[in-house]
mmCIF file of C-alpha atoms in Angstrom:
data_model
loop_
_atom_site.group_PDB
_atom_site.id
_atom_site.type_symbol
_atom_site.label_atom_id
_atom_site.label_comp_id
_atom_site.label_asym_id
_atom_site.label_seq_id
_atom_site.Cartn_x
_atom_site.Cartn_y
_atom_site.Cartn_z
ATOM 1 C CA MET O 1 87.511 -16.714 197.001
ATOM 2 C CA THR O 2 90.583 -17.385 199.582
ATOM 3 C CA MET O 3 93.132 -15.046 198.534
ATOM 4 C CA ALA O 4 97.688 -16.103 198.367
ATOM 5 C CA SER O 5 99.983 -14.274 199.929
ATOM 6 C CA LYS O 6 101.816 -11.879 197.968
ATOM 7 C CA ALA O 7 104.937 -13.955 198.199
ATOM 8 C CA ASN O 8 102.983 -17.140 195.878
ATOM 9 C CA ASN O 9 101.358 -14.127 193.442
ATOM 10 C CA SER O 10 105.292 -13.498 192.650
ATOM 11 C CA LYS O 11 106.514 -16.813 192.770
ATOM 12 C CA LYS O 12 105.822 -19.294 189.169
ATOM 13 C CA HIS O 13 105.222 -22.577 190.562
ATOM 14 C CA ARG O 14 106.130 -25.116 188.321
ATOM 15 C CA ILE O 15 104.554 -28.847 187.130
ATOM 16 C CA ILE O 16 106.030 -32.039 185.481
ATOM 17 C CA GLY O 17 103.392 -33.637 184.025
ATOM 18 C CA ALA O 18 99.970 -32.712 182.636
ATOM 19 C CA GLY O 19 97.934 -35.658 183.631
ATOM 20 C CA LEU O 20 94.687 -35.358 186.096
ATOM 21 C CA SER O 21 97.299 -34.461 189.047
ATOM 22 C CA GLY O 22 99.104 -32.121 187.332
ATOM 23 C CA LEU O 23 96.316 -30.721 186.129
ATOM 24 C CA SER O 24 94.829 -30.846 189.426
ATOM 25 C CA ALA O 25 97.085 -28.636 191.280
ATOM 26 C CA ALA O 26 97.189 -26.426 188.309
ATOM 27 C CA ILE O 27 93.727 -25.591 188.175
ATOM 28 C CA ASN O 28 94.245 -25.067 192.330
ATOM 29 C CA PHE O 29 97.193 -22.713 192.252
ATOM 30 C CA ALA O 30 95.655 -20.543 189.380
ATOM 31 C CA ASN O 31 92.412 -20.315 190.902
ATOM 32 C CA ARG O 32 94.010 -19.041 194.001
ATOM 33 C CA GLY O 33 95.788 -16.238 191.743
ATOM 34 C CA GLU O 34 99.526 -18.319 191.437
ATOM 35 C CA LYS O 35 101.360 -18.027 188.732
ATOM 36 C CA VAL O 36 102.398 -21.290 187.524
ATOM 37 C CA GLU O 37 103.115 -23.508 184.447
ATOM 38 C CA ILE O 38 103.206 -27.371 183.558
ATOM 39 C CA HIS O 39 105.703 -29.032 181.142
ATOM 40 C CA GLU O 40 105.156 -32.220 179.528
ATOM 41 C CA SER O 41 106.890 -34.892 177.595
ATOM 42 C CA ARG O 42 103.955 -35.098 174.767
ATOM 43 C CA GLU O 43 102.906 -32.493 171.957
ATOM 44 C CA ALA O 44 99.499 -32.705 173.905
ATOM 45 C CA VAL O 45 97.039 -33.205 176.469
ATOM 46 C CA GLY O 46 95.361 -36.756 177.249
ATOM 47 C CA MET O 47 98.153 -38.486 174.560
ATOM 48 C CA GLN O 48 99.273 -40.758 176.946
ATOM 49 C CA PHE O 49 95.529 -42.861 176.640
ATOM 50 C CA HIS O 50 93.610 -44.389 173.769
ATOM 51 C CA PRO O 51 89.844 -42.946 174.472
ATOM 52 C CA ASN O 52 88.047 -45.524 177.002
ATOM 53 C CA TYR O 53 85.951 -44.854 179.981
ATOM 54 C CA GLN O 54 87.310 -45.453 183.626
ATOM 55 C CA VAL O 55 85.201 -45.684 186.329
ATOM 56 C CA LEU O 56 85.293 -43.005 189.320
ATOM 57 C CA LEU O 57 84.920 -44.345 192.926
ATOM 58 C CA LYS O 58 82.753 -42.437 195.867
ATOM 59 C CA GLU O 59 85.385 -40.241 197.800
ATOM 60 C CA SER O 60 83.897 -41.857 200.866
ATOM 61 C CA PRO O 61 81.617 -44.234 201.270
ATOM 62 C CA ASP O 62 79.750 -42.078 203.351
ATOM 63 C CA THR O 63 79.514 -39.716 200.792
ATOM 64 C CA PRO O 64 75.477 -38.541 200.075
ATOM 65 C CA SER O 65 74.360 -39.121 196.856
ATOM 66 C CA SER O 66 73.794 -35.713 195.661
ATOM 67 C CA GLU O 67 77.709 -35.439 196.589
ATOM 68 C CA ALA O 68 78.718 -38.205 194.215
ATOM 69 C CA GLY O 69 77.739 -37.000 190.893
ATOM 70 C CA ALA O 70 81.057 -36.734 188.758
ATOM 71 C CA LYS O 71 80.826 -32.908 188.838
ATOM 72 C CA GLU O 72 79.826 -32.712 192.355
ATOM 73 C CA TYR O 73 82.524 -34.365 193.399
ATOM 74 C CA LEU O 74 85.383 -32.287 190.540
ATOM 75 C CA ASN O 75 83.726 -29.009 192.135
ATOM 76 C CA ARG O 76 84.410 -30.482 195.872
ATOM 77 C CA TRP O 77 88.599 -30.468 194.710
ATOM 78 C CA GLY O 78 88.186 -27.227 193.239
ATOM 79 C CA LEU O 79 88.303 -27.712 189.379
ATOM 80 C CA ASN O 80 85.156 -27.602 186.586
ATOM 81 C CA PRO O 81 85.902 -28.742 183.150
ATOM 82 C CA LYS O 82 83.486 -29.615 179.979
ATOM 83 C CA PHE O 83 84.332 -33.371 179.499
ATOM 84 C CA THR O 84 82.185 -36.661 178.326
ATOM 85 C CA PHE O 85 81.068 -39.126 181.109
ATOM 86 C CA LYS O 86 78.184 -41.733 181.294
ATOM 87 C CA ASP O 87 76.275 -42.744 183.994
ATOM 88 C CA ALA O 88 76.313 -46.909 184.609
ATOM 89 C CA LYS O 89 72.764 -47.829 185.829
ATOM 90 C CA LYS O 90 73.086 -51.485 185.772
ATOM 91 C CA PHE O 91 76.290 -54.605 185.715
ATOM 92 C CA ILE O 92 76.576 -58.129 184.738
ATOM 93 C CA CYS O 93 78.359 -59.613 187.390
ATOM 94 C CA SER O 94 80.172 -62.218 185.332
ATOM 95 C CA THR O 95 81.498 -65.177 187.783
ATOM 96 C CA GLU O 96 82.953 -69.231 187.005
ATOM 97 C CA LYS O 97 79.626 -70.364 187.394
ATOM 98 C CA ARG O 98 77.051 -68.564 186.677
ATOM 99 C CA ASP O 99 76.104 -64.638 184.997
ATOM 100 C CA PHE O 100 73.614 -62.080 187.028
ATOM 101 C CA THR O 101 72.341 -58.434 186.564
ATOM 102 C CA ILE O 102 72.546 -55.893 189.223
ATOM 103 C CA SER O 103 70.294 -52.723 189.173
ATOM 104 C CA LEU O 104 73.156 -49.764 191.071
ATOM 105 C CA LYS O 105 70.979 -48.023 193.715
ATOM 106 C CA GLU O 106 73.245 -45.217 192.510
ATOM 107 C CA PRO O 107 75.020 -44.338 188.916
ATOM 108 C CA LEU O 108 78.345 -45.255 188.533
ATOM 109 C CA PRO O 109 80.163 -42.417 186.951
ATOM 110 C CA LEU O 110 81.953 -43.656 183.478
ATOM 111 C CA ILE O 111 84.827 -40.589 182.806
ATOM 112 C CA LEU O 112 86.131 -40.595 179.065
ATOM 113 C CA ARG O 113 89.848 -40.479 179.925
ATOM 114 C CA GLY O 114 92.196 -39.450 176.515
ATOM 115 C CA GLY O 115 91.431 -37.392 173.158
ATOM 116 C CA ASP O 116 89.091 -35.016 173.167
ATOM 117 C CA ASN O 117 86.243 -34.180 174.940
ATOM 118 C CA SER O 118 88.287 -36.423 177.605
ATOM 119 C CA LEU O 119 88.617 -35.248 181.479
ATOM 120 C CA GLU O 120 92.036 -34.408 180.682
ATOM 121 C CA ARG O 121 91.462 -32.292 177.970
ATOM 122 C CA GLY O 122 88.681 -30.701 179.743
ATOM 123 C CA LEU O 123 91.028 -29.967 182.279
ATOM 124 C CA ALA O 124 93.199 -28.434 180.073
ATOM 125 C CA LYS O 125 90.799 -26.342 178.906
ATOM 126 C CA GLU O 126 89.722 -24.589 182.183
ATOM 127 C CA ALA O 127 93.756 -24.091 182.294
ATOM 128 C CA GLU O 128 94.571 -22.847 179.687
ATOM 129 C CA ASP O 129 91.631 -20.405 180.432
ATOM 130 C CA LEU O 130 92.629 -19.701 183.743
ATOM 131 C CA GLY O 131 96.222 -18.903 182.428
ATOM 132 C CA VAL O 132 98.255 -21.876 183.141
ATOM 133 C CA GLU O 133 101.165 -21.276 180.727
ATOM 134 C CA PHE O 134 101.937 -25.084 179.099
ATOM 135 C CA LYS O 135 105.130 -26.253 177.671
ATOM 136 C CA PHE O 136 105.170 -29.376 175.523
ATOM 137 C CA LYS O 137 107.861 -31.527 174.901
ATOM 138 C CA SER O 138 109.286 -30.950 177.827
ATOM 139 C CA ARG O 139 110.321 -32.907 180.846
ATOM 140 C CA PRO O 140 113.183 -30.878 182.783
ATOM 141 C CA LYS O 141 114.664 -32.600 186.049
ATOM 142 C CA PRO O 142 112.294 -31.411 189.109
ATOM 143 C CA LYS O 143 114.157 -29.400 191.746
ATOM 144 C CA ALA O 144 112.421 -28.710 195.360
ATOM 145 C CA GLY O 145 109.583 -26.444 195.399
ATOM 146 C CA ASP O 146 108.630 -28.357 191.723
ATOM 147 C CA ILE O 147 105.181 -30.926 191.455
ATOM 148 C CA LEU O 148 105.968 -34.473 189.983
ATOM 149 C CA ALA O 149 103.157 -36.034 188.289
ATOM 150 C CA THR O 150 104.672 -37.769 185.662
ATOM 151 C CA GLY O 151 102.634 -41.336 186.310
ATOM 152 C CA PRO O 152 103.785 -44.659 187.211
ATOM 153 C CA LYS O 153 107.509 -45.296 188.841
ATOM 154 C CA ARG O 154 106.270 -49.100 189.240
ATOM 155 C CA THR O 155 104.989 -51.894 187.449
ATOM 156 C CA ASP O 156 101.894 -53.670 190.405
ATOM 157 C CA MET O 157 99.892 -54.239 187.640
ATOM 158 C CA VAL O 158 99.139 -54.732 184.033
ATOM 159 C CA ALA O 159 95.735 -54.254 182.007
ATOM 160 C CA PHE O 160 94.864 -55.478 178.519
ATOM 161 C CA GLY O 161 92.133 -54.610 175.908
ATOM 162 C CA ALA O 162 90.557 -55.036 172.092
ATOM 163 C CA TYR O 163 87.798 -53.296 170.508
ATOM 164 C CA TYR O 164 85.147 -54.716 169.084
ATOM 165 C CA GLU O 165 82.029 -53.714 166.744
ATOM 166 C CA ASN O 166 79.493 -53.795 168.761
ATOM 167 C CA SER O 167 76.289 -52.364 168.062
ATOM 168 C CA ASP O 168 73.785 -54.242 170.382
ATOM 169 C CA PHE O 169 75.113 -53.938 174.600
ATOM 170 C CA PRO O 170 73.347 -51.903 176.797
ATOM 171 C CA ARG O 171 74.520 -48.453 177.005
ATOM 172 C CA ASP O 172 73.688 -47.682 180.000
ATOM 173 C CA GLN O 173 75.696 -50.924 181.253
ATOM 174 C CA PHE O 174 78.721 -52.603 182.063
ATOM 175 C CA LEU O 175 80.137 -56.039 182.693
ATOM 176 C CA TYR O 176 82.576 -56.973 185.093
ATOM 177 C CA MET O 177 84.026 -61.025 185.372
ATOM 178 C CA HIS O 178 85.592 -62.103 188.208
ATOM 179 C CA ASP O 179 87.052 -65.522 186.867
ATOM 180 C CA GLU O 180 90.824 -66.964 187.683
ATOM 181 C CA LYS O 181 91.205 -68.700 185.001
ATOM 182 C CA TYR O 182 91.210 -65.258 183.290
ATOM 183 C CA SER O 183 92.457 -63.018 185.845
ATOM 184 C CA PRO O 184 94.465 -65.225 188.286
ATOM 185 C CA ARG O 185 95.017 -64.035 191.633
ATOM 186 C CA GLY O 186 91.253 -62.324 192.275
ATOM 187 C CA TRP O 187 91.462 -59.672 189.360
ATOM 188 C CA TYR O 188 89.075 -59.180 186.723
ATOM 189 C CA LEU O 189 87.490 -58.273 183.080
ATOM 190 C CA TYR O 190 85.170 -55.922 181.691
ATOM 191 C CA VAL O 191 83.314 -55.088 178.911
ATOM 192 C CA ILE O 192 82.753 -51.153 178.687
ATOM 193 C CA PRO O 193 80.986 -49.754 175.691
ATOM 194 C CA MET O 194 82.842 -46.839 174.392
ATOM 195 C CA ASP O 195 80.362 -45.320 171.770
ATOM 196 C CA ASP O 196 77.188 -46.006 169.704
ATOM 197 C CA ASP O 197 78.919 -49.141 167.496
ATOM 198 C CA THR O 198 81.711 -50.082 169.366
ATOM 199 C CA ILE O 199 82.735 -51.516 172.680
ATOM 200 C CA LYS O 200 85.871 -52.726 175.070
ATOM 201 C CA ILE O 201 86.964 -55.892 176.411
ATOM 202 C CA MET O 202 89.578 -55.199 179.535
ATOM 203 C CA ASN O 203 91.282 -57.456 181.088
ATOM 204 C CA CYS O 204 93.013 -56.897 184.354
ATOM 205 C CA CYS O 205 96.442 -58.442 186.064
ATOM 206 C CA SER O 206 98.966 -58.780 188.554
ATOM 207 C CA LYS O 207 103.060 -58.008 187.777
ATOM 208 C CA PRO O 208 103.781 -61.742 187.523
ATOM 209 C CA TYR O 209 101.006 -62.050 184.698
ATOM 210 C CA ALA O 210 101.983 -59.775 182.256
ATOM 211 C CA LYS O 211 103.381 -61.483 180.130
ATOM 212 C CA GLN O 212 100.514 -63.692 179.722
ATOM 213 C CA VAL O 213 97.167 -60.655 180.109
ATOM 214 C CA ARG O 214 96.238 -60.611 176.217
ATOM 215 C CA LYS O 215 96.796 -64.322 175.957
ATOM 216 C CA LEU O 216 94.026 -64.489 178.453
ATOM 217 C CA LEU O 217 91.774 -61.821 177.346
ATOM 218 C CA TYR O 218 91.913 -63.341 173.869
ATOM 219 C CA LYS O 219 90.992 -67.005 175.975
ATOM 220 C CA ALA O 220 88.196 -65.651 177.759
ATOM 221 C CA VAL O 221 86.429 -64.219 174.705
ATOM 222 C CA GLU O 222 86.631 -67.614 172.657
ATOM 223 C CA GLU O 223 85.656 -69.642 175.538
ATOM 224 C CA ARG O 224 83.907 -67.400 177.929
ATOM 225 C CA GLU O 225 79.710 -68.035 176.668
ATOM 226 C CA ILE O 226 78.460 -64.696 177.521
ATOM 227 C CA LEU O 227 81.652 -63.285 176.161
ATOM 228 C CA LYS O 228 81.063 -64.925 173.001
ATOM 229 C CA ASN O 229 77.545 -63.759 172.635
ATOM 230 C CA ILE O 230 78.242 -60.002 173.398
ATOM 231 C CA VAL O 231 81.130 -60.347 170.143
ATOM 232 C CA ASP O 232 80.082 -62.702 167.725
ATOM 233 C CA GLY O 233 82.473 -63.529 165.437
ATOM 234 C CA ALA O 234 83.198 -60.022 165.532
ATOM 235 C CA LYS O 235 87.517 -59.214 164.865
ATOM 236 C CA PRO O 236 89.228 -56.756 166.469
ATOM 237 C CA THR O 237 89.169 -53.104 165.321
ATOM 238 C CA GLY O 238 92.144 -51.814 168.350
ATOM 239 C CA THR O 239 93.687 -52.421 170.950
ATOM 240 C CA VAL O 240 95.165 -50.917 173.965
ATOM 241 C CA GLY O 241 97.469 -51.646 176.986
ATOM 242 C CA GLY O 242 97.744 -50.363 180.521
ATOM 243 C CA GLN O 243 100.188 -50.584 183.689
ATOM 244 C CA GLY O 244 99.745 -49.072 187.238
ATOM 245 C CA GLY O 245 102.140 -49.144 190.358
ATOM 246 C CA VAL O 246 101.119 -48.793 194.471
ATOM 247 C CA ASP O 247 103.618 -47.749 196.652
ATOM 248 C CA PHE O 248 102.197 -45.872 199.992
ATOM 249 C CA PRO O 249 105.528 -44.372 200.488
ATOM 250 C CA LYS O 250 106.047 -42.956 204.022
ATOM 251 C CA THR O 251 107.330 -39.541 202.685
ATOM 252 C CA ALA O 252 106.253 -38.276 199.054
ATOM 253 C CA ILE O 253 108.297 -35.444 199.440
ATOM 254 C CA LYS O 254 111.849 -36.453 198.175
ATOM 255 C CA ASP O 255 114.441 -34.054 198.149
ATOM 256 C CA GLY O 256 111.856 -31.308 198.090
ATOM 257 C CA VAL O 257 109.692 -32.272 195.556
ATOM 258 C CA TYR O 258 106.339 -33.041 195.584
ATOM 259 C CA HIS O 259 105.095 -36.512 194.470
ATOM 260 C CA THR O 260 101.635 -36.778 193.104
ATOM 261 C CA GLY O 261 99.324 -39.578 191.893
ATOM 262 C CA GLU O 262 101.247 -42.637 190.549
ATOM 263 C CA ALA O 263 104.076 -41.411 190.399
ATOM 264 C CA ALA O 264 103.982 -41.051 193.906
ATOM 265 C CA GLY O 265 102.683 -44.304 194.158
ATOM 266 C CA PHE O 266 99.109 -43.260 195.155
ATOM 267 C CA GLN O 267 96.562 -46.477 193.327
ATOM 268 C CA ASP O 268 93.849 -48.191 194.131
ATOM 269 C CA PRO O 269 95.449 -51.811 195.090
ATOM 270 C CA TRP O 270 92.330 -53.623 194.921
ATOM 271 C CA ARG O 271 90.689 -52.539 191.641
ATOM 272 C CA GLY O 272 93.482 -50.509 189.865
ATOM 273 C CA PHE O 273 90.971 -47.692 189.601
ATOM 274 C CA GLY O 274 93.206 -44.578 189.990
ATOM 275 C CA MET O 275 91.319 -40.852 189.514
ATOM 276 C CA ASN O 276 90.360 -40.285 192.530
ATOM 277 C CA TYR O 277 93.600 -40.851 194.499
ATOM 278 C CA ALA O 278 95.580 -38.153 191.215
ATOM 279 C CA ILE O 279 92.623 -35.567 191.185
ATOM 280 C CA GLU O 280 93.305 -35.457 195.344
ATOM 281 C CA SER O 281 96.804 -36.055 195.742
ATOM 282 C CA GLY O 282 97.341 -32.473 192.691
ATOM 283 C CA ALA O 283 94.983 -30.860 195.001
ATOM 284 C CA LEU O 284 96.925 -31.238 198.138
ATOM 285 C CA ALA O 285 100.032 -30.942 197.116
ATOM 286 C CA GLN O 286 98.973 -27.329 196.060
ATOM 287 C CA ARG O 287 97.348 -26.415 199.249
ATOM 288 C CA ALA O 288 100.619 -27.601 201.008
ATOM 289 C CA ILE O 289 102.268 -25.525 199.207
ATOM 290 C CA SER O 290 100.298 -21.970 199.163
ATOM 291 C CA ASP O 291 99.459 -22.593 202.639
ATOM 292 C CA SER O 292 102.122 -23.760 203.536
ATOM 293 C CA LEU O 293 101.066 -26.938 205.281
ATOM 294 C CA ASP O 294 103.069 -30.744 205.499
ATOM 295 C CA TYR O 295 101.891 -32.671 202.579
ATOM 296 C CA ASP O 296 102.498 -35.682 204.091
ATOM 297 C CA LYS O 297 99.718 -35.401 206.678
ATOM 298 C CA LEU O 298 97.422 -33.970 204.312
ATOM 299 C CA TRP O 299 97.528 -37.233 201.650
ATOM 300 C CA LYS O 300 98.167 -39.878 204.596
ATOM 301 C CA LYS O 301 94.851 -38.619 206.626
ATOM 302 C CA GLN O 302 93.300 -38.700 203.153
ATOM 303 C CA PHE O 303 94.248 -41.960 201.945
ATOM 304 C CA HIS O 304 94.174 -43.558 205.363
ATOM 305 C CA GLN O 305 90.610 -45.646 205.279
ATOM 306 C CA ARG O 306 90.743 -46.393 201.617
ATOM 307 C CA LYS O 307 94.534 -47.941 201.760
ATOM 308 C CA LYS O 308 94.107 -49.452 205.125
ATOM 309 C CA ALA O 309 91.019 -51.589 204.250
ATOM 310 C CA ASP O 310 91.428 -52.429 207.712
ATOM 311 C CA GLU O 311 95.001 -51.987 209.451
ATOM 312 C CA LYS O 312 93.730 -54.968 212.270
ATOM 313 C CA ASP O 313 92.418 -57.131 209.723
ATOM 314 C CA LEU O 314 95.345 -57.202 207.687
ATOM 315 C CA LYS O 315 97.127 -58.043 210.566
ATOM 316 C CA LEU O 316 94.942 -60.762 212.404
ATOM 317 C CA ILE O 317 94.677 -62.407 208.178
ATOM 318 C CA ARG O 318 98.910 -61.855 209.063
ATOM 319 C CA ASP O 319 98.513 -63.515 212.006
ATOM 320 C CA ALA O 320 95.618 -66.416 210.931
ATOM 321 C CA MET O 321 97.848 -67.509 208.340
ATOM 322 C CA GLY O 322 101.242 -67.958 209.422
ATOM 323 C CA LEU O 323 102.842 -65.235 207.040
ATOM 324 C CA ASP O 324 106.263 -63.540 207.750
ATOM 325 C CA PHE O 325 104.994 -60.031 206.930
ATOM 326 C CA SER O 326 106.758 -57.455 209.415
ATOM 327 C CA ASP O 327 104.242 -53.891 210.006
ATOM 328 C CA GLU O 328 105.598 -52.125 207.951
ATOM 329 C CA GLU O 329 105.448 -54.299 204.435
ATOM 330 C CA LEU O 330 101.567 -54.613 205.431
ATOM 331 C CA GLU O 331 101.669 -51.147 204.923
ATOM 332 C CA LYS O 332 103.123 -52.177 201.253
ATOM 333 C CA LEU O 333 99.893 -54.799 200.740
ATOM 334 C CA PRO O 334 102.701 -57.090 200.152
ATOM 335 C CA PHE O 335 101.802 -59.894 197.213
ATOM 336 C CA ILE O 336 100.854 -63.162 198.841
ATOM 337 C CA ARG O 337 101.631 -66.182 196.298
ATOM 338 C CA PRO O 338 100.132 -69.311 196.652
ATOM 339 C CA GLU O 339 102.974 -71.427 196.579
ATOM 340 C CA ASP O 340 103.225 -69.452 200.145
ATOM 341 C CA VAL O 341 100.131 -70.909 201.952
ATOM 342 C CA PRO O 342 99.301 -73.700 199.659
ATOM 343 C CA ASP O 343 96.606 -75.129 202.382
ATOM 344 C CA VAL O 344 94.986 -71.908 202.926
ATOM 345 C CA VAL O 345 94.112 -71.971 198.968
ATOM 346 C CA GLU O 346 93.267 -75.663 198.673
ATOM 347 C CA TYR O 347 90.781 -74.530 201.778
ATOM 348 C CA ALA O 348 89.163 -71.778 200.062
ATOM 349 C CA LYS O 349 88.985 -73.224 196.371
ATOM 350 C CA SER O 350 87.466 -76.181 197.730
ATOM 351 C CA LYS O 351 84.615 -74.164 199.647
ATOM 352 C CA ARG O 352 84.314 -71.811 197.397
ATOM 353 C CA ASP O 353 83.525 -74.217 194.880
ATOM 354 C CA SER O 354 81.457 -76.011 197.272
ATOM 355 C CA LEU O 355 78.986 -72.663 197.122
ATOM 356 C CA GLY O 356 78.822 -72.695 193.853
ATOM 357 C CA GLY O 357 81.604 -70.685 192.689
ATOM 358 C CA PRO O 358 82.528 -66.809 194.214
ATOM 359 C CA CYS O 359 78.908 -65.926 194.478
ATOM 360 C CA PRO O 360 76.676 -68.781 196.512
ATOM 361 C CA GLU O 361 73.718 -69.495 195.325
ATOM 362 C CA ARG O 362 70.605 -69.995 197.327
ATOM 363 C CA GLN O 363 69.492 -74.107 196.802
ATOM 364 C CA VAL O 364 65.876 -74.508 197.066
ATOM 365 C CA PRO O 365 64.371 -77.819 197.535
ATOM 366 C CA ASP O 366 61.990 -79.272 195.187
ATOM 367 C CA PHE O 367 59.280 -80.319 197.151
ATOM 368 C CA LYS O 368 55.020 -80.895 196.257
ATOM 369 C CA LEU O 369 52.344 -78.357 196.768
ATOM 370 C CA ASN O 370 48.817 -80.342 197.568
ATOM 371 C CA LEU O 371 45.721 -77.610 196.979
ATOM 372 C CA PRO O 372 42.608 -78.236 198.983
ATOM 373 C CA GLU O 373 39.729 -79.462 197.599
ATOM 374 C CA ASP O 374 37.202 -76.651 196.041
ATOM 375 C CA SER O 375 35.697 -77.354 198.910
ATOM 376 C CA VAL O 376 36.910 -75.473 201.169
ATOM 377 C CA TYR O 377 35.927 -72.484 198.751
ATOM 378 C CA ALA O 378 32.583 -73.034 198.733
ATOM 379 C CA ASP O 379 31.978 -70.478 201.808
ATOM 380 C CA PHE O 380 33.183 -67.832 199.496
ATOM 381 C CA ASP O 381 31.162 -69.126 196.549
ATOM 382 C CA GLN O 382 28.266 -66.399 196.279
ATOM 383 C CA GLY O 383 30.648 -63.180 197.736
ATOM 384 C CA THR O 384 29.896 -61.119 200.745
ATOM 385 C CA LYS O 385 26.389 -61.107 202.371
ATOM 386 C CA GLY O 386 24.363 -58.206 203.219
ATOM 387 C CA ASN O 387 26.700 -54.593 203.402
ATOM 388 C CA SER O 388 29.515 -55.624 204.891
ATOM 389 C CA GLN O 389 32.829 -56.707 203.169
ATOM 390 C CA VAL O 390 35.308 -59.127 204.216
ATOM 391 C CA SER O 391 38.824 -58.493 204.040
ATOM 392 C CA THR O 392 42.241 -60.164 202.709
ATOM 393 C CA THR O 393 42.865 -61.110 206.397
ATOM 394 C CA MET O 394 39.493 -61.836 207.590
ATOM 395 C CA ALA O 395 38.920 -64.213 204.100
ATOM 396 C CA PHE O 396 41.637 -65.823 204.923
ATOM 397 C CA VAL O 397 41.518 -66.775 208.600
ATOM 398 C CA ARG O 398 38.199 -68.418 207.985
ATOM 399 C CA LEU O 399 40.283 -70.654 205.523
ATOM 400 C CA MET O 400 42.818 -71.597 208.004
#
């Protein structure tokens, strides 16, 4: 075990917010023998969520399968909680035109967030066992040296979901739907099993559609055949909502305060998945404080490939489409409104329609195959002669 310096051991670190990034930082401090206290504005850990399952992405596309599991990933970041998760082995992909099932080469971890047995509660228990001090119903003003892990500071994406009773939907699968009619601007809707009797249908949209996301969800359930079959006339037993913000800053240290997770703006700009960013930024903030390292350099190196989506490609797209964004603005991944590029949108939609939707279909032409007369096979009616055996290839060649 790496031991902390005497200076670090004598100081009590303060973390504001007991979400994933705050708990990640606290546990890593405690693993070094350093004192730490967490201030949480709510009465307990994990109360910012209704219980729900969320996807944990691979740390990197190059991460080998043996290291891509939920527990392996958390161990790699100094965490060893007990919590509930399940591995999805298949998912149903739904486009505007068709639905099909995809078998995953590697199981995709679905992590329980919020409530009993959640990742938050597991991390809190691990922190308590290590001596971390919790102060609930407390949210002090941050000061230099603190870690601020209080969640999103802005809204760029919203989500609304409903729970339904359903025991027929496969428990090792989820549904992932892309349909501009219900989840505009490339966002998505998904169906995920919660327990043996309940599923959750969640719709995700960008900020301009925040006021419509609820209506669009119920509209999809009413109109999309696959969702109608899943719900089968049932009424929602409960609802859930959320929001997120993306703002990768030039610096995540402001007035000496270390910002982590969504408090810093760390979030997946493409799909809204934020667990990796929260866990990793919390651990990196701890590392920076304990070892006197540059926090900004640490998180920029870790998140660079994820957030850039290849900066050169973004610049090429900007220039090709004639968009008026500076290089600095591109780093914040600004929204491109359809009314800004009507010709491009019209062209893209026409091409997508000509291909049969977002996922092209292979068009196989009809043709009639005329089989040869039975006499062609006459040489083989009596089988092979003598002790010799004819291989499939030899027989085929003789037929030809």
